[in-house]
Amino acid sequence: MTSASPAASSDAGFSQLPLSPATLANLEQLGYLRMTPIQAACLPPALLGKDLIAQAQTGSGKTAAFALALLANLNPRRFAVQTLVLCPTRELADQVTTEIRRLARAEDNIKVVTLCGGVPLRGQLATLEHGAHIVVGTPGRIMDHLERGSLQLDALNTLVLDEADRMLDMGFFDDIVKVAKQCPKERQTLLFSATYPEGIAKLAAQFMRDPQTIAVQAQHSSAQIEQRWYEVSDKERLHVVGQLLLHFRPASTIAFCNTKAQCRDLVAVLQAQGFSALALFGELEQRERDQVLVRFANRSCSVLVATDVAARGLDIASLAAVINVDVTPDPEVHIHRIGRTGRAGESGLALNLVSMDEMGYVGRIEQLQKRESEWHPVSELVPASAEPLQPPMATLHIQGGRKEKIRPGDVLGALTADLGYTREQVGKINVNEWSTYVAVDRAIAQQVASRLATTKVKGKSVKVRVLED
Ligand code: AMP
């Protein structure tokens, strides 16, 4: 766990919850004096045994929100796995284990075990033989243990899915479903996710009981997002977007346009200037949309040019900058657009281009935000470097996906164990039904693609190409 304190606390203390005196004393010792908003919203229903779908980000105190509930369900005298927490990565699983152990200190001898891939099985098998109350792990490795019979879930009473959106992103949908099927039906299921892509509802429908949805008002405090306004003529507008990108060099940006036509024009201008930019608008086929989103989220494209409708429900954690290429006539939409930057305690940048005839819209936005706009002259934009910032990764497209039973681990294995690349050279791996997308270090993308095409993934030769603009 990081030592950073959560973004905000609510007014509520823990003592109003039905927790044991020992747990309350432990919380006080840990310095947890007030509940964070997500804890205040989740803990009362969770302690009543309800299933929850909660929207929460790292740093919100979400781990304690589910950990206190699962600990309340636990019988330390029963030596059997009573809780399983599924996490997308080993790093998160380690963090969750540490936090559960801290919170479990009030009780004697609660055993928490972490089971993740990339670690030899043998040690894990020995640990499991000694018994555990709580297991925290990644879906692939948990499946391995279930298949071997080294992990039994018949005494389980709480199943937690942490960062469910990230697990779906990594292609773990099927594994999660299989694991859930092996848990007793009589149980509590707690699902935490920063965003709600479609798959979340599918998971919930398959194995949750009348889940309560918890969303804590996104507090994008104005202090976290710096907004700058520039007056432009319609003729220079698209060109100024490039100037903003060269001046501020944000690592990831969404540029919002009011129309599809504007999106198309802007992408053409930016690509011609050497920016790595892709457009997202309503008419794209599902497959094209998926590709654009995967490439933006895995850091192989740095500018996403989008309409509001197309960007709805976009599942992207935090952006370095938002550019409003056109001012939106709806002030609520403006707030929504800029709220995509400056999340999770990071600072954000919102850059707005305004022509004379859009000034009226700016007035409405000022009223809603209750603050005046900070105007800057376009002449202030000096390129920090003449070269557009290139994204760190590039995306390889592999023909074949879930239908061919490809899993992220198979691709990672082919790249690291077989071809000798390091874990750091490989980024996000997305397995869809028919395709697999792998982010790799941009500098070696072509080489990785040709070498991968000569080796085997899941025992089969694969067709691979680098996705270019
Ligand atoms: P998380 O969002 O679970 O990663 O938690 C972020 C950090 O906040 C962790 O370091 C926790 O130990 C800490 N934390 C969680 N709940 C509280 C609380 N109610 N009061 C103070 N710190 C907390």
Short mmCIF file of C-alpha atoms and ligand atoms in Angstrom, two decimals:
data_model
loop_
_atom_site.label_atom_id
_atom_site.label_comp_id
_atom_site.label_asym_id
_atom_site.label_seq_id
_atom_site.Cartn_x
_atom_site.Cartn_y
_atom_site.Cartn_z
CA MET A 1 0.00 0.00 0.00
CA THR A 2 1.13 3.49 -0.66
CA SER A 3 1.22 5.70 2.37
CA ALA A 4 -0.76 8.41 0.58
CA SER A 5 -3.88 9.26 2.47
CA PRO A 6 -7.15 8.94 0.58
CA ALA A 7 -8.46 11.91 -1.35
CA ALA A 8 -11.21 12.86 1.04
CA SER A 9 -12.90 11.60 4.16
CA SER A 10 -16.58 11.68 5.01
CA ASP A 11 -17.98 12.96 8.29
CA ALA A 12 -18.74 9.48 9.51
CA GLY A 13 -16.64 7.59 12.04
CA PHE A 14 -16.28 3.80 11.99
CA SER A 15 -17.87 3.41 15.45
CA GLN A 16 -21.37 3.66 14.00
CA LEU A 17 -20.75 0.41 12.13
CA PRO A 18 -21.42 -3.03 13.62
CA LEU A 19 -17.70 -3.84 14.02
CA SER A 20 -16.07 -5.61 16.95
CA PRO A 21 -14.40 -3.42 19.64
CA ALA A 22 -11.04 -4.99 18.68
CA THR A 23 -11.47 -3.98 15.03
CA LEU A 24 -12.49 -0.45 16.01
CA ALA A 25 -9.42 -0.15 18.23
CA ASN A 26 -7.20 -1.41 15.41
CA LEU A 27 -8.66 1.14 12.97
CA GLU A 28 -7.92 3.89 15.43
CA GLN A 29 -4.36 2.65 15.80
CA LEU A 30 -3.96 2.68 12.05
CA GLY A 31 -5.10 6.29 12.04
CA TYR A 32 -8.34 5.54 10.17
CA LEU A 33 -10.47 8.02 12.07
CA ARG A 34 -13.21 8.77 9.54
CA MET A 35 -14.58 6.67 6.73
CA THR A 36 -13.74 7.76 3.20
CA PRO A 37 -16.83 8.42 1.04
CA ILE A 38 -16.64 5.01 -0.63
CA GLN A 39 -16.34 3.31 2.76
CA ALA A 40 -19.29 5.28 4.15
CA ALA A 41 -21.39 4.22 1.16
CA CYS A 42 -20.30 0.57 0.93
CA LEU A 43 -19.79 -0.63 4.47
CA PRO A 44 -23.36 -0.41 5.85
CA PRO A 45 -24.91 -2.56 3.07
CA ALA A 46 -21.82 -4.79 2.81
CA LEU A 47 -21.95 -5.56 6.54
CA LEU A 48 -25.59 -6.57 6.07
CA GLY A 49 -24.41 -9.16 3.57
CA LYS A 50 -25.59 -7.42 0.39
CA ASP A 51 -23.92 -7.85 -3.01
CA LEU A 52 -22.37 -4.59 -4.27
CA ILE A 53 -21.17 -3.10 -7.52
CA ALA A 54 -19.10 -0.15 -6.40
CA GLN A 55 -17.42 2.49 -8.46
CA ALA A 56 -14.10 3.31 -6.86
CA GLN A 57 -10.58 4.18 -7.82
CA THR A 58 -7.26 3.43 -6.21
CA GLY A 59 -6.62 5.86 -3.41
CA SER A 60 -10.31 6.07 -2.44
CA GLY A 61 -9.93 3.60 0.43
CA LYS A 62 -11.75 0.87 -1.52
CA THR A 63 -9.60 -1.96 -0.19
CA ALA A 64 -10.72 -1.36 3.38
CA ALA A 65 -14.30 -0.99 2.10
CA PHE A 66 -14.34 -4.65 1.06
CA ALA A 67 -11.74 -5.94 3.54
CA LEU A 68 -13.76 -4.95 6.62
CA ALA A 69 -16.80 -6.70 5.14
CA LEU A 70 -14.98 -9.93 4.33
CA LEU A 71 -13.32 -9.97 7.75
CA ALA A 72 -16.74 -9.63 9.38
CA ASN A 73 -17.85 -12.79 7.50
CA LEU A 74 -14.80 -14.73 8.61
CA ASN A 75 -14.60 -17.44 11.25
CA PRO A 76 -10.91 -17.63 12.25
CA ARG A 77 -11.43 -20.99 13.96
CA ARG A 78 -12.48 -22.61 10.71
CA PHE A 79 -9.38 -23.60 8.74
CA ALA A 80 -10.69 -23.28 5.23
CA VAL A 81 -10.69 -20.63 2.50
CA GLN A 82 -13.65 -18.37 3.27
CA THR A 83 -12.76 -15.41 1.03
CA LEU A 84 -11.33 -15.11 -2.46
CA VAL A 85 -10.22 -11.73 -3.84
CA LEU A 86 -9.52 -11.65 -7.59
CA CYS A 87 -7.17 -8.88 -8.79
CA PRO A 88 -5.87 -8.05 -12.27
CA THR A 89 -2.16 -7.90 -11.39
CA ARG A 90 0.35 -9.24 -8.93
CA GLU A 91 1.18 -5.71 -7.84
CA LEU A 92 -2.42 -5.05 -6.83
CA ALA A 93 -2.77 -8.49 -5.23
CA ASP A 94 0.26 -7.73 -3.05
CA GLN A 95 -1.17 -4.37 -2.05
CA VAL A 96 -4.54 -5.88 -1.20
CA THR A 97 -2.90 -8.63 0.86
CA THR A 98 -0.91 -6.07 2.84
CA GLU A 99 -4.02 -3.98 3.57
CA ILE A 100 -6.10 -7.03 4.59
CA ARG A 101 -3.31 -8.14 6.95
CA ARG A 102 -3.19 -4.69 8.55
CA LEU A 103 -6.94 -4.69 9.07
CA ALA A 104 -6.96 -8.30 10.30
CA ARG A 105 -4.44 -7.61 13.04
CA ALA A 106 -7.27 -7.28 15.56
CA GLU A 107 -8.00 -11.00 15.29
CA ASP A 108 -5.58 -13.81 16.02
CA ASN A 109 -4.02 -15.83 13.28
CA ILE A 110 -5.93 -14.95 10.19
CA LYS A 111 -3.97 -16.41 7.30
CA VAL A 112 -3.90 -14.50 4.03
CA VAL A 113 -2.23 -16.10 1.00
CA THR A 114 -1.37 -14.48 -2.35
CA LEU A 115 -1.56 -16.68 -5.47
CA CYS A 116 -0.35 -14.98 -8.65
CA GLY A 117 1.08 -16.05 -11.96
CA GLY A 118 4.78 -15.59 -12.72
CA VAL A 119 5.72 -17.22 -9.40
CA PRO A 120 6.68 -20.93 -9.14
CA LEU A 121 3.70 -23.14 -8.29
CA ARG A 122 5.64 -25.33 -5.90
CA GLY A 123 5.91 -22.73 -3.13
CA GLN A 124 2.24 -21.89 -3.47
CA LEU A 125 1.24 -25.55 -3.21
CA ALA A 126 3.22 -25.92 0.02
CA THR A 127 1.65 -22.75 1.46
CA LEU A 128 -1.84 -23.93 0.61
CA GLU A 129 -1.23 -27.24 2.35
CA HIS A 130 -0.83 -25.30 5.59
CA GLY A 131 -4.32 -23.86 5.17
CA ALA A 132 -5.54 -20.29 4.55
CA HIS A 133 -8.58 -18.23 5.46
CA ILE A 134 -8.26 -15.66 2.70
CA VAL A 135 -6.82 -16.06 -0.80
CA VAL A 136 -5.88 -13.07 -2.96
CA GLY A 137 -4.78 -13.74 -6.53
CA THR A 138 -4.95 -13.28 -10.27
CA PRO A 139 -7.64 -15.20 -12.21
CA GLY A 140 -5.31 -17.35 -14.36
CA ARG A 141 -3.33 -18.74 -11.44
CA ILE A 142 -6.43 -19.24 -9.29
CA MET A 143 -7.89 -21.30 -12.18
CA ASP A 144 -4.70 -23.39 -12.27
CA HIS A 145 -5.03 -24.20 -8.58
CA LEU A 146 -8.70 -25.03 -8.91
CA GLU A 147 -7.96 -27.37 -11.82
CA ARG A 148 -5.21 -29.10 -9.86
CA GLY A 149 -7.42 -29.43 -6.81
CA SER A 150 -4.89 -27.55 -4.66
CA LEU A 151 -7.49 -24.90 -3.82
CA GLN A 152 -10.99 -25.71 -2.56
CA LEU A 153 -13.72 -23.13 -2.37
CA ASP A 154 -16.56 -25.06 -0.77
CA ALA A 155 -16.29 -23.10 2.50
CA LEU A 156 -16.19 -19.74 0.73
CA ASN A 157 -18.62 -17.03 1.85
CA THR A 158 -17.22 -13.88 0.20
CA LEU A 159 -16.02 -13.35 -3.37
CA VAL A 160 -14.42 -10.00 -4.24
CA LEU A 161 -13.57 -8.76 -7.74
CA ASP A 162 -11.18 -5.85 -7.43
CA GLU A 163 -10.56 -3.56 -10.42
CA ALA A 164 -13.00 -5.65 -12.42
CA ASP A 165 -12.70 -3.35 -15.45
CA ARG A 166 -8.97 -3.97 -15.63
CA MET A 167 -9.45 -7.72 -15.36
CA LEU A 168 -11.91 -7.58 -18.28
CA ASP A 169 -9.45 -5.43 -20.18
CA MET A 170 -6.84 -8.13 -19.74
CA GLY A 171 -9.12 -10.79 -21.17
CA PHE A 172 -10.02 -12.54 -17.90
CA PHE A 173 -13.81 -12.64 -18.46
CA ASP A 174 -13.99 -16.41 -18.99
CA ASP A 175 -11.66 -17.21 -16.11
CA ILE A 176 -13.67 -15.02 -13.74
CA VAL A 177 -16.88 -16.78 -14.74
CA LYS A 178 -15.28 -20.20 -14.27
CA VAL A 179 -13.96 -19.29 -10.82
CA ALA A 180 -17.31 -17.85 -9.75
CA LYS A 181 -19.05 -21.07 -10.83
CA GLN A 182 -16.89 -23.03 -8.41
CA CYS A 183 -17.90 -20.87 -5.44
CA PRO A 184 -20.90 -21.84 -3.30
CA LYS A 185 -24.12 -20.13 -4.42
CA GLU A 186 -24.83 -18.90 -0.90
CA ARG A 187 -22.22 -16.17 -0.68
CA GLN A 188 -21.67 -12.44 -0.82
CA THR A 189 -20.11 -10.97 -3.97
CA LEU A 190 -18.46 -7.53 -3.96
CA LEU A 191 -17.38 -6.02 -7.27
CA PHE A 192 -15.19 -2.91 -7.46
CA SER A 193 -14.42 -1.09 -10.68
CA ALA A 194 -13.27 2.39 -11.70
CA THR A 195 -15.38 2.32 -14.88
CA TYR A 196 -18.34 0.30 -16.15
CA PRO A 197 -17.59 -1.26 -19.52
CA GLU A 198 -20.31 -3.61 -20.87
CA GLY A 199 -18.70 -6.73 -19.44
CA ILE A 200 -19.40 -5.60 -15.87
CA ALA A 201 -23.16 -5.85 -16.32
CA LYS A 202 -22.67 -9.26 -17.95
CA LEU A 203 -20.64 -10.48 -14.99
CA ALA A 204 -23.18 -9.10 -12.53
CA ALA A 205 -26.10 -10.72 -14.36
CA GLN A 206 -24.36 -14.08 -14.39
CA PHE A 207 -23.47 -14.42 -10.76
CA MET A 208 -24.54 -11.62 -8.45
CA ARG A 209 -27.68 -11.54 -6.30
CA ASP A 210 -29.68 -8.36 -6.62
CA PRO A 211 -26.55 -6.18 -6.37
CA GLN A 212 -26.74 -2.68 -5.01
CA THR A 213 -24.88 -0.11 -7.12
CA ILE A 214 -22.71 2.39 -5.29
CA ALA A 215 -21.26 5.45 -6.98
CA VAL A 216 -19.65 8.20 -5.00
CA GLN A 217 -19.94 11.61 -6.61
CA ALA A 218 -16.78 12.24 -8.60
CA GLN A 219 -15.21 15.15 -6.79
CA HIS A 220 -13.28 16.91 -9.44
CA SER A 221 -12.19 19.78 -7.39
CA SER A 222 -11.49 22.77 -9.60
CA ALA A 223 -8.06 23.07 -8.02
CA GLN A 224 -7.02 19.79 -9.64
CA ILE A 225 -7.83 20.84 -13.20
CA GLU A 226 -6.11 23.86 -14.68
CA GLN A 227 -8.30 25.41 -17.37
CA ARG A 228 -6.93 27.73 -20.04
CA TRP A 229 -8.93 29.52 -22.69
CA TYR A 230 -7.67 30.74 -26.10
CA GLU A 231 -9.53 32.91 -28.57
CA VAL A 232 -9.09 31.60 -32.13
CA SER A 233 -10.61 32.21 -35.54
CA ASP A 234 -12.40 29.28 -37.15
CA LYS A 235 -9.71 29.22 -39.81
CA GLU A 236 -6.81 28.72 -37.41
CA ARG A 237 -8.63 26.44 -34.93
CA LEU A 238 -7.34 23.03 -36.10
CA HIS A 239 -3.82 24.31 -36.51
CA VAL A 240 -3.80 25.65 -32.93
CA VAL A 241 -4.54 22.14 -31.61
CA GLY A 242 -1.12 21.06 -32.93
CA GLN A 243 0.46 24.12 -31.30
CA LEU A 244 -1.10 23.22 -27.94
CA LEU A 245 0.22 19.66 -28.23
CA LEU A 246 3.75 20.85 -29.09
CA HIS A 247 3.74 23.39 -26.27
CA PHE A 248 2.33 21.27 -23.43
CA ARG A 249 3.44 17.84 -24.71
CA PRO A 250 0.78 15.90 -22.80
CA ALA A 251 1.36 12.12 -22.76
CA SER A 252 -2.31 11.40 -23.45
CA THR A 253 -5.03 13.74 -24.70
CA ILE A 254 -8.64 13.61 -25.75
CA ALA A 255 -9.56 16.36 -28.21
CA PHE A 256 -13.34 16.87 -28.19
CA CYS A 257 -15.09 18.11 -31.33
CA ASN A 258 -18.76 18.97 -31.69
CA THR A 259 -19.17 17.13 -35.02
CA LYS A 260 -17.95 14.03 -36.85
CA ALA A 261 -16.75 16.17 -39.75
CA GLN A 262 -14.57 18.20 -37.39
CA CYS A 263 -13.13 14.95 -35.95
CA ARG A 264 -12.19 13.69 -39.40
CA ASP A 265 -10.61 17.00 -40.41
CA LEU A 266 -8.64 17.32 -37.19
CA VAL A 267 -7.25 13.78 -37.34
CA ALA A 268 -6.09 14.38 -40.91
CA VAL A 269 -4.35 17.63 -39.90
CA LEU A 270 -2.68 16.08 -36.83
CA GLN A 271 -1.53 12.95 -38.65
CA ALA A 272 -0.06 15.09 -41.43
CA GLN A 273 1.90 16.98 -38.75
CA GLY A 274 3.31 13.71 -37.40
CA PHE A 275 1.12 13.28 -34.31
CA SER A 276 -0.07 9.86 -33.31
CA ALA A 277 -3.81 10.59 -33.43
CA LEU A 278 -6.91 8.46 -33.99
CA ALA A 279 -10.56 9.41 -34.38
CA LEU A 280 -13.51 8.00 -32.46
CA PHE A 281 -16.93 8.89 -33.78
CA GLY A 282 -20.34 7.30 -33.98
CA GLU A 283 -20.10 5.66 -37.38
CA LEU A 284 -17.16 3.38 -36.70
CA GLU A 285 -17.79 -0.36 -36.82
CA GLN A 286 -17.46 -2.10 -33.47
CA ARG A 287 -14.15 -3.68 -34.53
CA GLU A 288 -12.66 -0.31 -35.54
CA ARG A 289 -13.88 1.29 -32.33
CA ASP A 290 -12.33 -1.51 -30.26
CA GLN A 291 -9.01 -1.06 -32.05
CA VAL A 292 -8.95 2.70 -31.49
CA LEU A 293 -9.76 2.30 -27.81
CA VAL A 294 -7.24 -0.46 -27.26
CA ARG A 295 -4.49 1.58 -28.92
CA PHE A 296 -5.28 4.68 -26.89
CA ALA A 297 -5.56 2.81 -23.59
CA ASN A 298 -2.36 0.81 -24.13
CA ARG A 299 -0.35 3.97 -24.81
CA SER A 300 0.35 3.39 -28.50
CA CYS A 301 -1.67 6.43 -29.57
CA SER A 302 -1.36 9.74 -27.74
CA VAL A 303 -4.26 11.80 -29.08
CA LEU A 304 -7.84 10.60 -29.32
CA VAL A 305 -10.10 12.89 -31.34
CA ALA A 306 -13.71 12.24 -30.32
CA THR A 307 -17.28 13.44 -30.32
CA ASP A 308 -19.14 13.47 -27.00
CA VAL A 309 -21.43 10.62 -27.97
CA ALA A 310 -18.56 8.38 -29.06
CA ALA A 311 -16.60 9.08 -25.89
CA ARG A 312 -19.53 8.20 -23.62
CA GLY A 313 -18.68 5.36 -21.28
CA LEU A 314 -15.05 5.47 -22.36
CA ASP A 315 -13.06 3.32 -20.07
CA ILE A 316 -9.86 5.31 -19.65
CA ALA A 317 -8.40 6.04 -16.25
CA SER A 318 -6.80 9.46 -16.42
CA LEU A 319 -5.60 11.78 -19.13
CA ALA A 320 -2.83 14.33 -19.06
CA ALA A 321 -4.98 16.82 -20.99
CA VAL A 322 -8.39 17.45 -22.49
CA ILE A 323 -8.66 19.84 -25.43
CA ASN A 324 -12.02 21.33 -26.24
CA VAL A 325 -11.53 21.99 -29.93
CA ASP A 326 -15.06 23.38 -30.09
CA VAL A 327 -16.85 24.79 -27.05
CA THR A 328 -19.90 22.70 -26.24
CA PRO A 329 -23.24 24.52 -26.05
CA ASP A 330 -24.15 22.43 -22.99
CA PRO A 331 -22.21 23.50 -19.86
CA GLU A 332 -22.83 20.12 -18.18
CA VAL A 333 -21.08 18.43 -21.09
CA HIS A 334 -18.11 20.74 -20.54
CA ILE A 335 -17.81 19.63 -16.91
CA HIS A 336 -18.05 16.03 -18.00
CA ARG A 337 -15.38 16.46 -20.70
CA ILE A 338 -12.81 18.09 -18.45
CA GLY A 339 -13.49 15.60 -15.63
CA ARG A 340 -11.56 13.04 -17.67
CA THR A 341 -8.31 14.71 -16.68
CA GLY A 342 -6.99 15.33 -13.16
CA ARG A 343 -8.34 12.10 -11.70
CA ALA A 344 -7.15 10.10 -8.72
CA GLY A 345 -5.24 12.95 -7.18
CA GLU A 346 -3.23 13.82 -10.30
CA SER A 347 -3.27 17.32 -11.73
CA GLY A 348 -5.06 17.86 -15.02
CA LEU A 349 -5.06 20.32 -17.87
CA ALA A 350 -8.13 21.47 -19.84
CA LEU A 351 -7.41 23.63 -22.90
CA ASN A 352 -10.26 25.39 -24.64
CA LEU A 353 -10.41 26.98 -28.08
CA VAL A 354 -13.11 29.59 -28.55
CA SER A 355 -14.20 31.59 -31.58
CA MET A 356 -16.09 34.89 -31.32
CA ASP A 357 -19.46 33.31 -31.94
CA GLU A 358 -18.95 30.75 -29.15
CA MET A 359 -18.44 33.40 -26.44
CA GLY A 360 -22.04 32.99 -25.24
CA TYR A 361 -21.38 29.34 -24.41
CA VAL A 362 -18.36 30.35 -22.34
CA GLY A 363 -20.60 32.60 -20.24
CA ARG A 364 -22.88 29.67 -19.40
CA ILE A 365 -19.91 27.50 -18.44
CA GLU A 366 -18.58 30.25 -16.17
CA GLN A 367 -21.96 30.46 -14.45
CA LEU A 368 -22.11 26.74 -13.83
CA GLN A 369 -18.50 26.52 -12.64
CA LYS A 370 -18.82 29.69 -10.61
CA ARG A 371 -15.45 30.91 -11.76
CA GLU A 372 -14.07 33.20 -14.41
CA SER A 373 -12.16 31.90 -17.38
CA GLU A 374 -8.44 32.36 -17.55
CA TRP A 375 -7.57 33.69 -21.02
CA HIS A 376 -4.22 33.18 -22.69
CA PRO A 377 -2.99 34.47 -26.06
CA VAL A 378 -2.22 31.91 -28.79
CA SER A 379 1.10 33.71 -29.30
CA GLU A 380 2.18 32.30 -25.93
CA LEU A 381 2.30 28.78 -27.43
CA VAL A 382 5.94 28.06 -28.16
CA PRO A 383 6.89 24.52 -29.17
CA ALA A 384 8.84 22.80 -26.40
CA SER A 385 10.32 20.75 -29.25
CA ALA A 386 9.65 20.79 -32.99
CA GLU A 387 8.93 17.07 -32.96
CA PRO A 388 5.54 15.75 -31.85
CA LEU A 389 5.71 13.57 -28.76
CA GLN A 390 5.59 9.91 -29.82
CA PRO A 391 3.74 7.40 -27.68
CA PRO A 392 5.99 4.91 -25.87
CA MET A 393 4.30 1.78 -27.25
CA ALA A 394 3.03 0.35 -30.55
CA THR A 395 0.26 -2.23 -30.97
CA LEU A 396 0.69 -5.64 -32.59
CA HIS A 397 -2.43 -7.27 -33.95
CA ILE A 398 -2.48 -11.06 -33.72
CA GLN A 399 -5.11 -12.90 -35.73
CA GLY A 400 -6.81 -15.20 -33.24
CA GLY A 401 -8.34 -14.58 -29.82
CA ARG A 402 -10.60 -16.24 -27.29
CA LYS A 403 -12.10 -18.49 -29.98
CA GLU A 404 -8.62 -19.99 -30.39
CA LYS A 405 -8.35 -20.19 -26.59
CA ILE A 406 -5.52 -17.65 -26.53
CA ARG A 407 -4.97 -16.14 -23.08
CA PRO A 408 -2.84 -13.10 -22.18
CA GLY A 409 -0.38 -15.41 -20.44
CA ASP A 410 0.19 -17.40 -23.66
CA VAL A 411 1.23 -14.27 -25.54
CA LEU A 412 3.35 -13.00 -22.68
CA GLY A 413 5.01 -16.44 -22.48
CA ALA A 414 5.80 -16.47 -26.21
CA LEU A 415 7.36 -13.01 -25.98
CA THR A 416 9.32 -13.44 -22.76
CA ALA A 417 10.08 -17.14 -22.30
CA ASP A 418 10.39 -18.08 -26.01
CA LEU A 419 11.70 -14.88 -27.63
CA GLY A 420 13.58 -13.47 -24.64
CA TYR A 421 11.98 -10.03 -24.39
CA THR A 422 11.68 -8.51 -20.93
CA ARG A 423 8.38 -7.94 -19.10
CA GLU A 424 9.06 -4.19 -19.32
CA GLN A 425 9.12 -4.29 -23.14
CA VAL A 426 5.59 -5.69 -23.20
CA GLY A 427 2.57 -3.57 -22.26
CA LYS A 428 -1.13 -4.28 -22.07
CA ILE A 429 -2.46 -7.45 -23.71
CA ASN A 430 -6.10 -7.45 -24.84
CA VAL A 431 -7.65 -10.70 -25.99
CA ASN A 432 -10.93 -10.24 -27.87
CA GLU A 433 -13.05 -12.94 -29.44
CA TRP A 434 -11.16 -13.11 -32.73
CA SER A 435 -8.13 -10.86 -32.21
CA THR A 436 -5.39 -10.22 -29.72
CA TYR A 437 -3.72 -6.84 -29.28
CA VAL A 438 -0.34 -6.54 -27.61
CA ALA A 439 1.40 -3.29 -26.76
CA VAL A 440 5.16 -3.46 -27.11
CA ASP A 441 7.97 -0.95 -26.86
CA ARG A 442 7.60 1.23 -29.99
CA ALA A 443 11.31 1.01 -30.87
CA ILE A 444 11.21 -2.76 -31.34
CA ALA A 445 7.65 -3.25 -32.62
CA GLN A 446 8.54 -4.30 -36.19
CA GLN A 447 11.19 -6.70 -34.98
CA VAL A 448 8.85 -8.27 -32.40
CA ALA A 449 6.15 -8.70 -35.05
CA SER A 450 8.43 -10.56 -37.47
CA ARG A 451 9.90 -12.76 -34.77
CA LEU A 452 6.50 -13.55 -33.27
CA ALA A 453 5.29 -14.62 -36.71
CA THR A 454 8.01 -17.29 -36.84
CA THR A 455 7.23 -18.74 -33.41
CA LYS A 456 4.11 -20.33 -31.92
CA VAL A 457 1.44 -19.04 -29.59
CA LYS A 458 -0.58 -21.76 -27.85
CA GLY A 459 1.14 -24.29 -30.10
CA LYS A 460 0.04 -22.61 -33.33
CA SER A 461 1.63 -20.26 -35.85
CA VAL A 462 0.01 -16.84 -35.83
CA LYS A 463 -0.37 -13.93 -38.24
CA VAL A 464 0.98 -10.72 -36.74
CA ARG A 465 1.15 -7.12 -37.95
CA VAL A 466 1.92 -3.73 -36.43
CA LEU A 467 -1.07 -1.38 -36.45
CA GLU A 468 -0.08 1.91 -38.10
CA ASP A 469 -2.12 5.09 -38.52
P1 AMP B 1 -6.92 2.19 -1.41
O1 AMP B 1 -7.83 3.06 -2.22
O2 AMP B 1 -7.62 1.02 -0.83
O3 AMP B 1 -5.70 1.82 -2.22
O4 AMP B 1 -6.42 3.04 -0.12
C1 AMP B 1 -5.60 4.18 -0.19
C2 AMP B 1 -4.87 4.47 1.12
O5 AMP B 1 -5.73 5.02 2.10
C3 AMP B 1 -4.23 3.27 1.79
O6 AMP B 1 -2.93 3.63 2.16
C4 AMP B 1 -5.07 3.00 3.04
O7 AMP B 1 -4.30 2.44 4.04
C5 AMP B 1 -5.57 4.38 3.36
N1 AMP B 1 -6.90 4.42 4.01
C6 AMP B 1 -7.98 3.66 3.67
N2 AMP B 1 -9.05 4.01 4.41
C7 AMP B 1 -8.66 5.00 5.23
C8 AMP B 1 -9.33 5.80 6.24
N3 AMP B 1 -10.63 5.63 6.52
N4 AMP B 1 -8.62 6.75 6.86
C9 AMP B 1 -7.31 6.93 6.58
N5 AMP B 1 -6.62 6.23 5.65
C10 AMP B 1 -7.28 5.27 4.98
#
